[in-house]
Short mmCIF file of C-alpha atoms in Angstrom, two decimals:
data_model
loop_
_atom_site.label_atom_id
_atom_site.label_comp_id
_atom_site.label_asym_id
_atom_site.label_seq_id
_atom_site.Cartn_x
_atom_site.Cartn_y
_atom_site.Cartn_z
CA MET N 1445 0.00 0.00 0.00
CA ALA N 1446 1.38 3.41 -0.95
CA ILE N 1447 1.89 6.00 1.73
CA THR N 1448 1.94 9.76 1.66
CA PRO N 1449 4.75 11.01 3.88
CA THR N 1450 3.90 13.79 6.29
CA LEU N 1451 6.81 16.12 6.89
CA ALA N 1452 7.26 17.26 10.47
CA PRO N 1453 6.68 21.00 10.98
CA LEU N 1454 9.62 23.34 11.52
CA PRO N 1455 9.75 26.64 13.44
CA ASP N 1456 8.13 29.51 11.57
CA ASP N 1457 11.47 31.25 10.85
CA ALA N 1458 13.41 28.12 9.86
CA VAL N 1459 14.31 27.12 6.30
CA ASP N 1460 13.89 23.42 5.58
CA THR N 1461 17.17 22.80 3.79
CA LEU N 1462 16.10 19.31 2.71
CA VAL N 1463 12.98 20.54 0.92
CA LEU N 1464 14.83 23.58 -0.46
CA GLY N 1465 17.54 21.35 -1.90
CA ARG N 1466 15.01 19.01 -3.52
CA ARG N 1467 13.20 21.95 -5.09
CA ILE N 1468 16.44 23.28 -6.56
CA ARG N 1469 17.37 19.85 -7.90
CA HIS N 1470 13.87 19.34 -9.36
CA LEU N 1471 13.96 22.69 -11.21
CA ARG N 1472 17.56 22.18 -12.36
CA THR N 1473 16.87 18.76 -13.91
CA ALA N 1474 13.58 19.98 -15.40
CA ARG N 1475 15.59 22.62 -17.29
CA GLY N 1476 18.20 20.10 -18.41
CA LEU N 1477 21.05 21.70 -16.45
CA THR N 1478 23.95 19.77 -14.95
CA LEU N 1479 25.53 20.57 -11.59
CA ASP N 1480 28.48 22.10 -13.42
CA GLU N 1481 26.24 24.30 -15.56
CA LEU N 1482 24.22 25.64 -12.61
CA GLY N 1483 27.45 26.13 -10.66
CA ALA N 1484 28.96 28.13 -13.50
CA ALA N 1485 25.82 30.31 -13.71
CA ILE N 1486 26.08 31.28 -10.04
CA GLY N 1487 29.88 31.30 -9.74
CA ARG N 1488 30.11 28.24 -7.49
CA ALA N 1489 31.71 24.82 -7.80
CA ALA N 1490 29.48 21.88 -8.67
CA SER N 1491 30.33 20.30 -5.31
CA GLN N 1492 28.90 23.33 -3.51
CA VAL N 1493 25.68 23.11 -5.52
CA SER N 1494 25.48 19.41 -4.65
CA MET N 1495 25.83 20.23 -0.93
CA ILE N 1496 22.90 22.65 -1.22
CA GLU N 1497 20.74 20.17 -3.14
CA ASN N 1498 21.41 17.45 -0.56
CA GLY N 1499 20.32 19.74 2.28
CA HIS N 1500 23.76 19.91 3.90
CA ARG N 1501 24.14 23.66 3.50
CA GLU N 1502 21.73 26.58 3.72
CA PRO N 1503 22.54 29.22 1.11
CA LYS N 1504 22.53 32.89 2.01
CA LEU N 1505 19.73 35.00 0.55
CA SER N 1506 22.07 36.58 -1.99
CA LEU N 1507 23.13 33.14 -3.29
CA LEU N 1508 19.52 31.96 -3.24
CA SER N 1509 18.58 34.92 -5.42
CA GLN N 1510 21.31 33.96 -7.90
CA ILE N 1511 20.06 30.35 -8.02
CA ALA N 1512 16.48 31.53 -8.58
CA ALA N 1513 17.58 33.83 -11.40
CA ALA N 1514 19.58 31.03 -13.06
CA LEU N 1515 16.56 28.72 -12.89
CA GLY N 1516 14.16 31.44 -14.09
CA VAL N 1517 11.90 31.41 -11.00
CA PRO N 1518 11.21 33.82 -8.12
CA VAL N 1519 12.90 33.12 -4.78
CA ALA N 1520 9.50 32.34 -3.28
CA GLU N 1521 9.24 29.34 -5.61
CA LEU N 1522 12.37 27.84 -4.05
CA LEU N 1523 11.13 28.50 -0.51
CA ARG N 1524 7.77 26.78 -0.86
CA GLU N 1525 7.24 24.32 2.01
CA GLU N 1526 6.04 21.30 0.02
CA ALA N 1527 8.39 18.90 -1.73
CA PRO N 1528 8.23 19.13 -5.56
CA SER N 1529 7.17 15.48 -6.01
CA ARG N 1530 6.12 12.43 -4.07
CA ARG N 1531 9.52 10.85 -4.67
CA SER N 1532 11.19 13.98 -3.29
CA ALA N 1533 8.92 13.91 -0.22
CA LEU N 1534 9.96 10.33 0.47
CA GLU N 1535 13.61 11.23 0.10
CA VAL N 1536 13.24 14.15 2.51
CA GLU N 1537 11.43 11.97 5.03
CA LEU N 1538 14.15 9.31 4.96
CA GLU N 1539 16.94 11.87 5.13
CA ARG N 1540 15.28 13.54 8.10
CA ALA N 1541 14.76 10.22 9.87
CA GLN N 1542 18.40 9.20 9.36
CA ARG N 1543 19.54 12.45 10.93
CA GLY N 1544 17.15 12.04 13.87
CA PRO N 1545 17.49 10.39 17.29
CA LEU N 1546 15.69 7.16 16.35
CA PHE N 1547 18.29 6.04 13.80
CA ALA N 1548 21.09 7.21 16.09
CA SER N 1549 19.76 5.17 19.02
CA LEU N 1550 19.47 2.07 16.82
CA GLN N 1551 23.02 2.57 15.50
CA MET N 1552 21.86 1.75 11.98
CA PRO N 1553 24.06 2.43 8.94
CA THR N 1554 22.77 5.24 6.77
CA VAL N 1555 21.42 4.66 3.29
CA LYS N 1556 22.55 6.90 0.47
CA VAL N 1557 19.43 8.61 -0.83
CA GLY N 1558 20.01 9.08 -4.51
CA LYS N 1559 18.69 8.24 -7.97
CA SER N 1560 20.03 4.68 -7.66
CA LEU N 1561 17.71 3.93 -4.74
CA PRO N 1562 14.50 2.42 -6.19
CA THR N 1563 11.28 4.16 -5.23
CA ASP N 1564 9.74 0.98 -3.77
CA ALA N 1565 12.81 0.46 -1.56
CA LEU N 1566 12.68 4.11 -0.52
CA GLU N 1567 9.00 3.80 0.34
CA ALA N 1568 9.63 0.62 2.34
CA LEU N 1569 12.37 2.31 4.38
CA VAL N 1570 10.20 5.34 5.14
CA ARG N 1571 7.31 3.14 6.14
CA LEU N 1572 9.54 0.96 8.31
CA GLN N 1573 10.94 3.88 10.28
CA ALA N 1574 7.43 5.31 10.74
CA GLU N 1575 6.23 1.96 12.09
CA VAL N 1576 9.19 1.67 14.47
CA GLN N 1577 8.44 5.20 15.72
CA ARG N 1578 4.77 4.29 16.19
CA LEU N 1579 5.61 1.17 18.17
CA LEU N 1580 8.00 3.09 20.40
CA THR N 1581 5.34 5.73 21.04
CA GLU N 1582 2.76 3.05 21.80
CA LYS N 1583 5.17 1.33 24.16
CA ALA N 1584 5.71 4.61 25.98
CA ALA N 1585 1.94 4.96 26.56
CA THR N 1586 1.93 2.42 29.36
CA PRO N 1587 -0.26 2.49 32.45
CA GLU N 1588 2.76 3.88 34.34
CA GLU N 1589 3.01 6.78 31.88
CA ALA N 1590 -0.70 7.46 32.24
CA ARG N 1591 -0.54 7.41 36.04
CA ARG N 1592 2.45 9.76 36.02
CA ALA N 1593 0.61 12.16 33.72
CA ASN N 1594 -2.43 12.02 36.00
CA ALA N 1595 -0.31 12.84 39.05
CA GLU N 1596 1.34 15.79 37.30
CA LEU N 1597 -2.01 17.18 36.16
CA ARG N 1598 -3.47 16.88 39.67
CA ALA N 1599 -0.46 18.80 41.04
CA THR N 1600 -1.11 21.58 38.54
CA MET N 1601 -4.77 21.75 39.50
CA ARG N 1602 -3.85 21.90 43.19
CA ALA N 1603 -1.33 24.69 42.62
CA GLN N 1604 -4.01 26.95 41.14
CA ASP N 1605 -6.86 25.82 43.41
CA ASN N 1606 -8.54 24.10 40.45
CA TYR N 1607 -9.43 27.55 39.07
CA PHE N 1608 -8.64 28.39 35.42
CA PRO N 1609 -9.21 32.12 34.75
CA GLU N 1610 -8.65 31.82 30.99
CA LEU N 1611 -11.44 29.22 30.76
CA GLU N 1612 -13.74 31.42 32.82
CA ASP N 1613 -13.03 34.24 30.31
CA HIS N 1614 -13.99 31.96 27.40
CA ALA N 1615 -17.26 31.11 29.15
CA ARG N 1616 -18.08 34.77 29.81
CA ARG N 1617 -17.49 35.75 26.18
CA LEU N 1618 -19.61 32.92 24.82
CA LEU N 1619 -22.48 33.61 27.21
CA GLY N 1620 -22.28 37.32 26.43
CA ALA N 1621 -22.39 36.63 22.69
CA VAL N 1622 -25.79 34.91 23.02
CA GLU N 1623 -26.99 37.47 25.61
CA HIS N 1624 -27.46 34.85 28.30
CA PRO N 1625 -29.45 36.54 31.08
CA GLY N 1626 -27.80 34.61 33.90
CA GLY N 1627 -28.95 31.59 35.87
CA PRO N 1628 -29.26 28.11 34.35
CA LEU N 1629 -28.21 27.64 30.73
CA SER N 1630 -31.13 26.12 28.84
CA GLN N 1631 -30.90 23.65 25.98
CA ARG N 1632 -31.96 26.50 23.70
CA GLY N 1633 -29.12 28.62 25.08
CA THR N 1634 -26.68 25.79 24.41
CA ALA N 1635 -27.90 25.53 20.80
CA ASP N 1636 -27.60 29.32 20.46
CA ILE N 1637 -23.91 29.11 21.40
CA ALA N 1638 -23.37 26.44 18.74
CA ALA N 1639 -25.16 28.60 16.17
CA HIS N 1640 -23.11 31.65 17.19
CA LEU N 1641 -19.97 29.62 16.38
CA GLY N 1642 -21.43 28.65 13.00
CA PHE N 1643 -22.41 25.05 13.75
CA THR N 1644 -25.60 23.19 12.99
CA LEU N 1645 -26.74 20.32 15.22
CA HIS N 1646 -27.59 16.87 13.90
CA TYR N 1647 -29.03 14.16 16.13
CA VAL N 1648 -28.36 10.70 14.69
CA HIS N 1649 -28.98 7.04 15.56
CA ASP N 1650 -25.64 5.75 14.27
CA LEU N 1651 -23.10 7.82 16.18
CA PRO N 1652 -19.85 5.79 16.48
CA HIS N 1653 -20.09 3.74 19.66
CA SER N 1654 -16.71 5.00 20.93
CA THR N 1655 -17.74 8.67 20.84
CA ARG N 1656 -20.06 11.06 22.69
CA SER N 1657 -20.20 13.43 19.74
CA VAL N 1658 -18.48 13.98 16.41
CA THR N 1659 -17.65 17.43 15.02
CA ASP N 1660 -17.38 17.90 11.25
CA LEU N 1661 -15.11 20.95 11.05
CA ALA N 1662 -15.29 21.10 7.25
CA ASN N 1663 -19.08 21.44 7.12
CA ARG N 1664 -19.57 22.99 10.58
CA ARG N 1665 -21.77 20.18 11.87
CA ILE N 1666 -21.94 18.65 15.34
CA TYR N 1667 -23.39 15.14 15.49
CA LEU N 1668 -25.00 14.02 18.75
CA PRO N 1669 -26.80 10.85 19.84
CA HIS N 1670 -30.51 10.82 19.08
CA GLY N 1671 -31.39 9.10 22.35
CA LEU N 1672 -30.17 9.98 25.82
CA THR N 1673 -30.04 7.82 28.92
CA SER N 1674 -31.87 8.92 32.02
CA SER N 1675 -28.56 9.84 33.66
CA SER N 1676 -27.34 12.00 30.77
CA ASP N 1677 -27.51 15.78 30.71
CA PRO N 1678 -28.61 16.69 27.16
CA ARG N 1679 -26.35 19.76 27.22
CA SER N 1680 -23.14 18.06 28.32
CA ALA N 1681 -21.96 16.34 25.12
CA LEU N 1682 -22.73 19.40 22.99
CA LEU N 1683 -20.97 21.81 25.35
CA GLN N 1684 -17.91 19.58 25.48
CA ALA N 1685 -17.77 19.50 21.68
CA ILE N 1686 -18.10 23.29 21.61
CA ALA N 1687 -15.39 23.62 24.26
CA SER N 1688 -12.89 21.55 22.27
CA PHE N 1689 -13.49 23.75 19.23
CA VAL N 1690 -13.26 27.04 21.13
CA LEU N 1691 -10.03 25.98 22.84
CA GLY N 1692 -8.46 24.95 19.54
CA HIS N 1693 -7.66 21.43 20.65
CA ALA N 1694 -5.58 19.47 18.15
CA GLU N 1695 -4.68 15.79 18.18
CA PRO N 1696 -3.07 15.11 21.59
CA ARG N 1697 0.72 14.77 21.48
CA ASP N 1698 0.77 12.31 24.37
CA TYR N 1699 -1.38 11.02 27.20
CA GLY N 1700 -0.62 14.05 29.36
CA ASP N 1701 -1.91 16.31 26.60
CA PHE N 1702 -5.01 14.13 26.25
CA LEU N 1703 -5.75 14.44 29.99
CA ARG N 1704 -5.19 18.20 29.94
CA GLN N 1705 -7.62 18.59 27.04
CA ARG N 1706 -10.21 16.50 28.86
CA VAL N 1707 -9.93 18.63 32.01
CA GLU N 1708 -10.17 21.87 30.00
CA THR N 1709 -13.17 20.63 28.04
CA ASN N 1710 -15.06 19.53 31.15
CA TYR N 1711 -14.16 22.74 32.96
CA LEU N 1712 -15.38 25.03 30.17
CA ALA N 1713 -18.60 23.03 29.77
CA ALA N 1714 -19.30 23.38 33.50
CA ALA N 1715 -18.41 27.09 33.43
CA LEU N 1716 -21.06 27.56 30.74
CA MET N 1717 -23.73 25.62 32.65
CA LEU N 1718 -22.90 27.33 35.96
CA PRO N 1719 -21.61 30.82 35.05
CA GLU N 1720 -19.01 32.11 37.49
CA ALA N 1721 -20.65 35.39 38.47
CA GLY N 1722 -24.01 33.93 39.44
CA ALA N 1723 -22.69 30.70 40.96
CA ALA N 1724 -20.05 32.52 43.03
CA GLU N 1725 -22.62 35.01 44.30
CA LEU N 1726 -24.98 32.20 45.30
CA MET N 1727 -22.11 30.48 47.16
CA ARG N 1728 -21.05 33.69 48.91
CA GLU N 1729 -24.60 34.28 50.14
CA ALA N 1730 -24.85 30.69 51.33
CA LYS N 1731 -21.54 30.99 53.20
CA ALA N 1732 -22.69 34.20 54.88
CA GLU N 1733 -25.80 32.35 56.06
CA ARG N 1734 -23.79 29.20 56.95
CA ARG N 1735 -25.75 26.99 54.60
CA LEU N 1736 -23.27 26.04 51.87
CA SER N 1737 -24.51 22.98 50.00
CA VAL N 1738 -23.60 21.22 46.76
CA GLU N 1739 -27.26 20.18 46.47
CA ASP N 1740 -28.42 23.82 46.43
CA LEU N 1741 -25.91 24.62 43.66
CA ARG N 1742 -27.14 21.59 41.74
CA ASP N 1743 -30.79 22.59 42.07
CA ALA N 1744 -30.22 26.27 41.29
CA TYR N 1745 -28.60 25.46 37.94
CA ALA N 1746 -30.39 22.22 37.08
CA VAL N 1747 -27.21 20.18 36.61
CA PRO N 1748 -26.19 16.67 37.71
CA TYR N 1749 -24.77 16.39 41.22
CA GLU N 1750 -21.28 15.52 39.96
CA THR N 1751 -21.20 18.62 37.73
CA ALA N 1752 -22.21 20.80 40.69
CA ALA N 1753 -19.55 19.14 42.87
CA HIS N 1754 -16.86 19.79 40.27
CA ARG N 1755 -17.94 23.40 39.87
CA PHE N 1756 -17.94 23.85 43.64
CA THR N 1757 -14.24 22.89 43.70
CA ASN N 1758 -13.53 25.42 40.92
CA LEU N 1759 -14.98 28.32 42.87
CA ALA N 1760 -14.78 27.49 46.59
CA THR N 1761 -11.16 28.46 47.22
CA ARG N 1762 -11.03 31.40 44.80
CA HIS N 1763 -14.28 33.06 45.95
CA LEU N 1764 -14.86 31.73 49.47
CA ASP N 1765 -11.30 31.08 50.68
CA VAL N 1766 -12.38 27.53 51.56
CA PRO N 1767 -10.00 24.65 50.74
CA VAL N 1768 -11.78 21.56 49.53
CA HIS N 1769 -11.43 18.01 48.27
CA PHE N 1770 -13.47 15.96 45.79
CA MET N 1771 -13.73 12.20 45.30
CA LYS N 1772 -15.48 9.89 42.89
CA VAL N 1773 -15.30 6.32 44.18
CA HIS N 1774 -16.56 3.14 42.53
CA GLU N 1775 -18.75 0.75 44.51
CA SER N 1776 -15.80 -1.69 44.52
CA GLY N 1777 -13.99 0.81 46.74
CA THR N 1778 -11.46 2.10 44.19
CA LEU N 1779 -10.79 5.76 43.60
CA HIS N 1780 -11.92 6.84 40.13
CA LYS N 1781 -10.85 10.50 40.24
CA ALA N 1782 -10.15 13.07 42.91
CA TYR N 1783 -8.87 16.56 43.68
CA GLU N 1784 -7.64 18.22 46.86
CA ASN N 1785 -6.01 21.38 48.13
CA ASP N 1786 -7.00 20.99 51.78
CA GLY N 1787 -4.39 18.55 53.08
CA VAL N 1788 -6.40 15.35 52.86
CA ARG N 1789 -4.19 12.42 51.94
CA PHE N 1790 -5.57 10.18 49.21
CA PRO N 1791 -4.24 6.65 48.78
CA SER N 1792 -1.55 6.59 46.09
CA ASP N 1793 1.00 4.37 44.40
CA PRO N 1794 4.78 5.02 44.40
CA LEU N 1795 4.39 7.29 41.35
CA GLY N 1796 1.91 9.49 43.23
CA ALA N 1797 -1.07 8.34 41.16
CA ILE N 1798 -4.34 7.82 42.98
CA GLU N 1799 -6.65 6.38 40.31
CA GLY N 1800 -7.54 2.75 41.00
CA GLN N 1801 -6.28 2.84 44.59
CA PRO N 1802 -8.52 1.39 47.35
CA VAL N 1803 -10.17 3.99 49.56
CA CYS N 1804 -10.36 3.45 53.31
CA LYS N 1805 -13.56 1.62 54.26
CA ASN N 1806 -14.19 4.15 57.02
CA TRP N 1807 -14.28 7.20 54.75
CA THR N 1808 -17.58 8.84 53.87
CA ALA N 1809 -17.13 7.86 50.21
CA ARG N 1810 -17.26 4.16 51.18
CA ILE N 1811 -19.76 4.18 54.03
CA VAL N 1812 -22.38 5.99 51.91
CA PHE N 1813 -22.89 2.80 49.85
CA SER N 1814 -24.36 1.10 52.92
CA ILE N 1815 -26.86 3.87 53.65
CA PRO N 1816 -30.42 2.82 52.70
CA ASP N 1817 -31.54 6.40 51.89
CA ARG N 1818 -30.10 7.13 48.44
CA PHE N 1819 -32.05 10.39 48.03
CA SER N 1820 -30.68 12.40 50.95
CA PRO N 1821 -27.08 13.57 51.29
CA TYR N 1822 -24.94 11.69 53.79
CA TYR N 1823 -22.65 13.68 56.12
CA GLN N 1824 -19.76 12.40 58.21
CA TYR N 1825 -16.70 13.54 60.18
CA THR N 1826 -13.62 11.38 59.69
CA ASP N 1827 -10.53 11.56 61.89
CA THR N 1828 -7.43 10.83 59.79
CA PRO N 1829 -3.65 10.98 60.35
CA THR N 1830 -3.61 14.40 58.63
CA GLY N 1831 -6.55 15.88 60.52
CA THR N 1832 -10.32 15.73 60.81
CA PHE N 1833 -12.38 16.22 57.67
CA TRP N 1834 -16.10 16.63 57.11
CA CYS N 1835 -17.63 15.20 53.95
CA THR N 1836 -20.95 15.13 52.18
CA SER N 1837 -21.54 12.27 49.77
CA ARG N 1838 -24.15 10.89 47.40
CA VAL N 1839 -24.42 7.73 45.29
CA GLN N 1840 -25.17 7.87 41.58
CA GLY N 1841 -25.60 5.09 39.05
CA SER N 1842 -23.84 4.60 35.72
CA SER N 1843 -23.30 1.94 33.08
CA GLU N 1844 -20.10 0.99 34.94
CA GLY N 1845 -21.84 0.53 38.29
CA ASP N 1846 -22.58 2.82 41.22
CA PHE N 1847 -20.24 5.64 42.22
CA SER N 1848 -20.16 7.87 45.25
CA VAL N 1849 -19.42 11.56 44.68
CA SER N 1850 -18.07 13.36 47.73
CA VAL N 1851 -17.04 16.89 48.64
CA GLY N 1852 -15.23 17.60 51.88
CA VAL N 1853 -13.39 20.27 53.87
CA PRO N 1854 -11.12 20.42 56.93
CA PHE N 1855 -12.87 20.60 60.31
CA GLN N 1856 -12.18 24.33 60.78
CA HIS N 1857 -14.21 25.19 57.67
CA VAL N 1858 -17.28 23.03 58.31
CA ARG N 1859 -19.08 25.86 60.11
CA TRP N 1860 -20.11 27.27 56.71
CA PHE N 1861 -21.89 24.10 55.55
CA ARG N 1862 -25.25 22.45 55.88
CA GLY N 1863 -24.91 19.07 57.52
CA ARG N 1864 -22.28 20.21 60.03
CA GLU N 1865 -24.52 19.09 62.88
CA THR N 1866 -24.23 15.40 61.90
CA THR N 1867 -23.27 13.00 64.68
CA GLU N 1868 -21.80 10.45 62.25
CA ARG N 1869 -18.10 10.03 62.93
CA ALA N 1870 -15.43 7.53 61.95
CA VAL N 1871 -11.72 7.01 62.44
CA SER N 1872 -9.33 6.17 59.60
CA ARG N 1873 -5.75 5.11 60.27
CA CYS N 1874 -4.96 4.38 56.61
CA PRO N 1875 -2.43 3.84 55.14
CA ASP N 1876 -1.74 1.81 58.28
CA PRO N 1877 -2.76 -1.71 57.09
CA THR N 1878 -4.36 -2.50 60.45
CA CYS N 1879 -7.04 0.12 59.75
CA CYS N 1880 -9.13 -1.78 57.22
CA ARG N 1881 -6.91 -3.77 54.87
CA GLN N 1882 -5.54 -6.35 57.25
CA ALA N 1883 -7.91 -9.08 58.36
CA PRO N 1884 -8.56 -9.46 62.11
CA THR N 1885 -6.27 -12.00 63.74
CA GLU N 1886 -9.07 -14.45 64.48
CA LEU N 1887 -10.23 -14.52 60.85
CA ALA N 1888 -6.68 -14.70 59.52
CA ASP N 1889 -5.85 -17.65 61.78
CA ARG N 1890 -8.96 -19.48 60.63
CA TRP N 1891 -8.65 -18.95 56.86
CA ALA N 1892 -5.12 -17.88 55.90
CA ASP N 1893 -4.08 -21.36 54.72
CA ARG N 1894 -7.52 -22.48 53.57
CA ALA N 1895 -8.51 -19.84 51.00
CA TRP N 1896 -7.43 -19.14 47.44
CA PRO N 1897 -9.50 -16.41 45.76
CA SER N 1898 -9.41 -15.95 41.99
CA ALA N 1899 -8.79 -12.26 41.36
CA ARG N 1900 -10.67 -10.26 38.75
CA PRO N 1901 -7.89 -8.09 37.28
CA HIS N 1902 -8.73 -4.83 35.62
CA ALA N 1903 -8.17 -4.89 31.88
CA SER N 1904 -5.79 -1.95 32.19
CA THR N 1905 -3.46 -3.62 34.67
CA LEU N 1906 -1.01 -4.89 32.07
CA ALA N 1907 -2.21 -3.44 28.79
CA ALA N 1908 -0.83 -0.34 27.16
CA LEU N 1909 -3.21 2.53 26.55
CA PRO N 1910 -5.40 2.31 23.46
CA THR N 1911 -3.52 3.37 20.36
CA GLY N 1912 -4.35 6.39 18.26
CA ALA N 1913 -4.49 10.11 18.84
CA PHE N 1914 -7.64 9.86 20.93
CA PRO N 1915 -7.41 6.84 23.27
CA GLY N 1916 -10.39 4.53 22.90
CA VAL N 1917 -11.76 6.14 19.72
CA ASP N 1918 -12.08 4.07 16.54
CA THR N 1919 -10.98 6.65 13.96
CA THR N 1920 -11.93 4.45 11.00
CA GLU N 1921 -15.47 4.22 12.35
CA VAL N 1922 -15.55 8.01 12.81
CA TYR N 1923 -14.35 8.71 9.25
CA GLU N 1924 -16.88 6.25 7.79
CA PHE N 1925 -19.61 7.95 9.82
CA LEU N 1926 -18.63 11.38 8.50
CA ASP N 1927 -18.60 10.05 4.94
CA ARG N 1928 -22.17 8.78 5.37
CA HIS N 1929 -23.47 12.05 6.75
CA ALA N 1930 -21.45 14.69 4.86
CA PRO N 1931 -23.53 16.98 2.60
CA GLN N 1932 -23.54 15.81 -0.99
CA GLY N 1933 -22.42 17.94 -3.89
#
């Protein structure tokens, strides 16, 4: 199968000597000139012309002007960024690869890229180096790399109190453009933002199963699922698609970039559904009256509880001077995602990653699963090695099982919150294994040598991350979908 090489971009002010040389050679041979003849026309030796054509020397502008005049073209023609032919593009790609770190690390002998090298051999070499580079990139995207990227992103969020002023500015401008009056953002208001950006909305039954939405940038269309589950917010997928467009997201360079884009997209979507000015004012009033509540924020803006909890963490420290932590915990007891700037210590692995780690059974986020009342918030004080924390938690369902969503603060800040009068209290000594991970002596003596459980490993334990620019997305399926739905003509 033939390939079309994609040349890596260079800095804006850099001259690509490889492409420049190929363009000069292409024009010289097209005019029937030899190296000696072009050299004589510009007052240079043929060997010097050869060095330029092979990309080993960058000519000064004065010499470039002489070459252009000898070839009967403007200088701009020589400086065009694209290679003059597919063969030339392949040659440039192989030359660039042989000068790069991959070939150096493999200690491979270089191949002379000249007329004697058959095009099929050239194409095979280019394709081989591209495949080796792809495999190395895929190998780098291991679970360890993902966990490290997660830990680094969480540190960034903590350093700025999970508040992103540039994203708040984007939200204000978009809401102002559609003259949003404040308060909850309606579905109509969401569609107005899409229309303001020049997009039409198309609800379809055959959206690729690996996507929440698909944006056709060429035809300014956003495709969304025709049906929504009872737990879905009809605005969420559309606002996230809008956010990615507004923020100019390109294909992620690595997993860290992918995570950053996801955080930015979710943040901007929430900032549109719960505008900063109104939400912060509501929270300030509630603090003054000592009745802060995630539920009230949820109800005031008609958003899911998790969205309100996330937004609370965005605004609480910046506007209320209240440090806070957030947790989303699976019913199995593992931490799905979390944020903190209040000193709470989440369970973590040696890399500092917290996702997938077991949460103490005595924490609010675990105990809430045993509470029969799933409609009322559950409040609890928990004494930990780093201090006493108060938490409010709720359970919500999903296709992956039940999750608890919790928001908490240090004891000295609980006086601002509803639920502070709770008498529920627990003690957590984790990470001390005797807290909840080590079986009582009596049980251990009875069963230690008589039990052999078969573990259910998570699929991600050993596997590398899904390949492709967008982990988990089937790009072929997406392209086929766009082909089916693109306007005809």
